[in-house]
Amino acid sequence: MNNFTYTRATSVKDAVQKSTGDRNAMFIAGGTNLVDRLKVFLDEPSQLIDISRLEMNRIEKTSGLRLGALVSNTAVADHPDVRRDYPILARAILAGASQQIRNMATVGGNLLQRTRCPYYYDTAFACNKRQPGSGCPALTGVNRIHAILGASDQCVAVHPSDMCVALAALDAVVEVSSPKGKRQILFTDFHRLPGNTPQRDSNLEPGELITAVILPPVNFAKSGVYLKLRDRTSYAFALISVAAAVDLTGEQIKDVRLAMGGVAHKPWRPTEAEKFLIGKKADATTFQQAAEIALQQAKPLEHNSFKVELAKRAIRRALTVSAKGGGVV
Ligand code: SF4
């Protein structure tokens, strides 16, 4: 085990200054994934900078909503504005983890949780995400839970978050701070596909700190649904999940949002399927065709070809329920 220092940041400026020039510094807030990783030496920071007491714990009304990075997952899911205007987000959060974990887990930390690929957590195995160039045993091993879209021959892991699937569908924006100032990153550009750099999950640069996630106004998000399919109905990661929101004029689809979880290294937005849906009649045939388009690039592994059909059915179901006004799927 590496020795590391623990310090408590007094402000966002103080936090980013403490991390400047130290690529092995890490921020800690709820710690619900980071502490797991520290315990098995996946992360060996030089310093842990505790940001948990910083003033980033408010949900503010803007043209949409601004979620401070330290707001707990529970507080987001329980917030009346989120429940009324972005039910897709509240339902995604409540589908994840356990009540105790949601009480500790933060908005910013949820974005930065790492894959639950079992080979990544078991240091007896090689893993390109842990040690670039060492290999990926999941490619030929047990890969039932792994990716069917956007993977590479370096890594076939999936992103584990439910909340992030809803945020991808809602066109959220991530606000970050660093010594260079503030910048905003479109949510769909925040996470990365593995390519040749599977060690990098996001486009966050060293020293950058997530300060907020911004939800733009989306009128029809009220009809949004989140469907999560998993091996047991509680406390399990998604095999497949779908966030969907349909905006109708009569029977015709005016606008739509679709995102998928459990299929790729990042929350997956099937934009070709979305384009196809606009202007079409909202019926079973249209939704089936959209599902086929969303999965046409799928490349299943030896043990997860079932995910392709499961994803198609989940898309059909989520679009159908949303087109009827939303609610629990
Ligand atoms: Fe590591 Fe990715 Fe392969 Fe899992 S899928 S063993 S995280 S490289």
CSV table of C-alpha atoms in Angstrom, one decimal, residues 34-168:
chain,number,residue,atom,x,y,z
A,34,LEU,CA,-13.5,5.1,-4.7
A,35,VAL,CA,-13.2,3.5,-1.3
A,36,ASP,CA,-13.9,0.1,-2.8
A,37,ARG,CA,-11.1,0.7,-5.3
A,38,LEU,CA,-8.7,1.9,-2.6
A,39,LYS,CA,-9.3,-1.2,-0.6
A,40,VAL,CA,-8.1,-3.5,-3.4
A,41,PHE,CA,-5.3,-1.1,-4.5
A,42,LEU,CA,-6.8,-0.3,-7.8
A,43,ASP,CA,-6.2,3.4,-7.0
A,44,GLU,CA,-3.1,4.4,-5.2
A,45,PRO,CA,-3.3,8.2,-4.8
A,46,SER,CA,-0.5,10.4,-3.6
A,47,GLN,CA,-3.1,12.6,-1.9
A,48,LEU,CA,-6.8,12.4,-1.2
A,49,ILE,CA,-8.5,15.8,-1.3
A,50,ASP,CA,-11.8,15.8,0.6
A,51,ILE,CA,-14.3,18.0,-1.2
A,52,SER,CA,-17.3,16.8,0.7
A,53,ARG,CA,-17.8,20.0,2.7
A,54,LEU,CA,-17.6,22.4,-0.2
A,55,GLU,CA,-20.6,24.6,-1.2
A,56,MET,CA,-21.7,22.5,-4.2
A,57,ASN,CA,-24.7,20.9,-2.5
A,58,ARG,CA,-27.6,22.9,-3.9
A,59,ILE,CA,-30.2,22.3,-6.6
A,60,GLU,CA,-30.9,25.6,-8.2
A,61,LYS,CA,-33.6,26.7,-10.6
A,62,THR,CA,-32.3,28.0,-13.9
A,63,SER,CA,-34.0,27.8,-17.3
A,64,GLY,CA,-33.9,24.1,-16.3
A,65,LEU,CA,-32.1,22.9,-13.2
A,66,ARG,CA,-28.5,23.1,-11.9
A,67,LEU,CA,-27.5,20.2,-9.8
A,68,GLY,CA,-24.5,20.9,-7.6
A,69,ALA,CA,-21.8,18.2,-7.8
A,70,LEU,CA,-22.1,17.3,-4.1
A,71,VAL,CA,-25.9,16.9,-4.1
A,72,SER,CA,-26.6,13.3,-3.0
A,73,ASN,CA,-28.3,10.9,-5.4
A,74,THR,CA,-31.2,10.6,-2.9
A,75,ALA,CA,-31.7,14.4,-2.8
A,76,VAL,CA,-31.8,14.6,-6.6
A,77,ALA,CA,-34.3,11.8,-6.8
A,78,ASP,CA,-36.5,13.3,-4.1
A,79,HIS,CA,-36.5,16.9,-5.3
A,80,PRO,CA,-40.0,18.0,-6.3
A,81,ASP,CA,-38.8,19.8,-9.5
A,82,VAL,CA,-36.8,16.7,-10.6
A,83,ARG,CA,-39.8,14.4,-9.9
A,84,ARG,CA,-42.2,16.8,-11.8
A,85,ASP,CA,-40.0,17.9,-14.8
A,86,TYR,CA,-37.4,15.1,-15.1
A,87,PRO,CA,-39.0,11.9,-13.8
A,88,ILE,CA,-36.7,10.0,-16.1
A,89,LEU,CA,-33.8,11.1,-13.9
A,90,ALA,CA,-35.5,10.4,-10.6
A,91,ARG,CA,-36.5,6.9,-11.8
A,92,ALA,CA,-33.0,6.1,-13.1
A,93,ILE,CA,-31.4,7.1,-9.8
A,94,LEU,CA,-33.9,5.1,-7.8
A,95,ALA,CA,-33.2,2.0,-10.0
A,96,GLY,CA,-29.6,2.1,-8.9
A,97,ALA,CA,-27.6,0.9,-5.9
A,98,SER,CA,-29.3,0.9,-2.4
A,99,GLN,CA,-30.9,3.6,-0.3
A,100,GLN,CA,-27.8,3.7,1.9
A,101,ILE,CA,-25.4,4.1,-1.1
A,102,ARG,CA,-27.7,6.7,-2.7
A,103,ASN,CA,-27.6,8.7,0.5
A,104,MET,CA,-23.8,8.9,0.3
A,105,ALA,CA,-23.3,9.0,-3.5
A,106,THR,CA,-23.0,12.4,-5.2
A,107,VAL,CA,-23.9,13.8,-8.6
A,108,GLY,CA,-20.2,14.3,-9.5
A,109,GLY,CA,-19.1,10.9,-8.2
A,110,ASN,CA,-21.8,9.1,-10.1
A,111,LEU,CA,-20.3,10.3,-13.3
A,112,LEU,CA,-16.9,9.1,-12.3
A,113,GLN,CA,-17.7,5.7,-11.0
A,114,ARG,CA,-15.7,3.0,-12.9
A,115,THR,CA,-16.8,-0.1,-14.6
A,116,ARG,CA,-17.8,-3.2,-12.6
A,117,CYS,CA,-16.0,-5.5,-15.0
A,118,PRO,CA,-14.9,-8.3,-12.5
A,119,TYR,CA,-11.5,-8.7,-14.2
A,120,TYR,CA,-10.8,-5.0,-13.5
A,121,TYR,CA,-11.4,-5.5,-9.8
A,122,ASP,CA,-9.4,-8.8,-9.6
A,123,THR,CA,-5.7,-7.9,-9.7
A,124,ALA,CA,-4.9,-11.6,-10.3
A,125,PHE,CA,-5.9,-10.9,-13.9
A,126,ALA,CA,-4.4,-8.6,-16.5
A,127,CYS,CA,-6.6,-5.6,-17.5
A,128,ASN,CA,-5.9,-2.9,-20.0
A,129,LYS,CA,-7.9,-0.4,-18.0
A,130,ARG,CA,-5.8,-1.0,-14.9
A,131,GLN,CA,-2.5,-1.5,-16.8
A,132,PRO,CA,-2.5,-0.4,-20.4
A,133,GLY,CA,-1.0,-3.0,-22.7
A,134,SER,CA,-1.4,-5.9,-20.3
A,135,GLY,CA,-4.4,-7.5,-22.1
A,136,CYS,CA,-8.1,-7.9,-21.7
A,137,PRO,CA,-9.2,-11.3,-20.3
A,138,ALA,CA,-12.9,-10.4,-20.8
A,139,LEU,CA,-12.5,-10.7,-24.6
A,140,THR,CA,-12.2,-14.5,-24.4
A,141,GLY,CA,-13.4,-15.0,-20.8
A,142,VAL,CA,-16.7,-14.7,-19.2
A,143,ASN,CA,-18.2,-11.7,-20.9
A,144,ARG,CA,-22.0,-12.0,-20.3
A,145,ILE,CA,-22.2,-8.4,-18.8
A,146,HIS,CA,-19.9,-6.7,-21.2
A,147,ALA,CA,-20.4,-4.4,-24.2
A,148,ILE,CA,-22.2,-5.0,-27.5
A,149,LEU,CA,-21.7,-1.5,-28.9
A,150,GLY,CA,-18.6,0.8,-29.3
A,151,ALA,CA,-16.1,-1.6,-27.8
A,152,SER,CA,-12.5,-2.1,-29.0
A,153,ASP,CA,-10.0,-5.0,-28.9
A,154,GLN,CA,-8.5,-3.2,-25.9
A,155,CYS,CA,-11.6,-3.2,-23.6
A,156,VAL,CA,-15.2,-4.4,-23.7
A,157,ALA,CA,-16.3,-2.9,-20.4
A,158,VAL,CA,-19.6,-1.1,-19.8
A,159,HIS,CA,-20.3,2.0,-17.9
A,160,PRO,CA,-22.3,1.1,-14.7
A,161,SER,CA,-24.4,4.2,-14.0
A,162,ASP,CA,-28.2,4.4,-14.3
A,163,MET,CA,-28.2,8.2,-13.6
A,164,CYS,CA,-25.8,8.9,-16.5
A,165,VAL,CA,-28.1,7.1,-19.0
A,166,ALA,CA,-30.9,9.6,-18.0
A,167,LEU,CA,-28.5,12.5,-18.2
A,168,ALA,CA,-27.4,11.5,-21.6
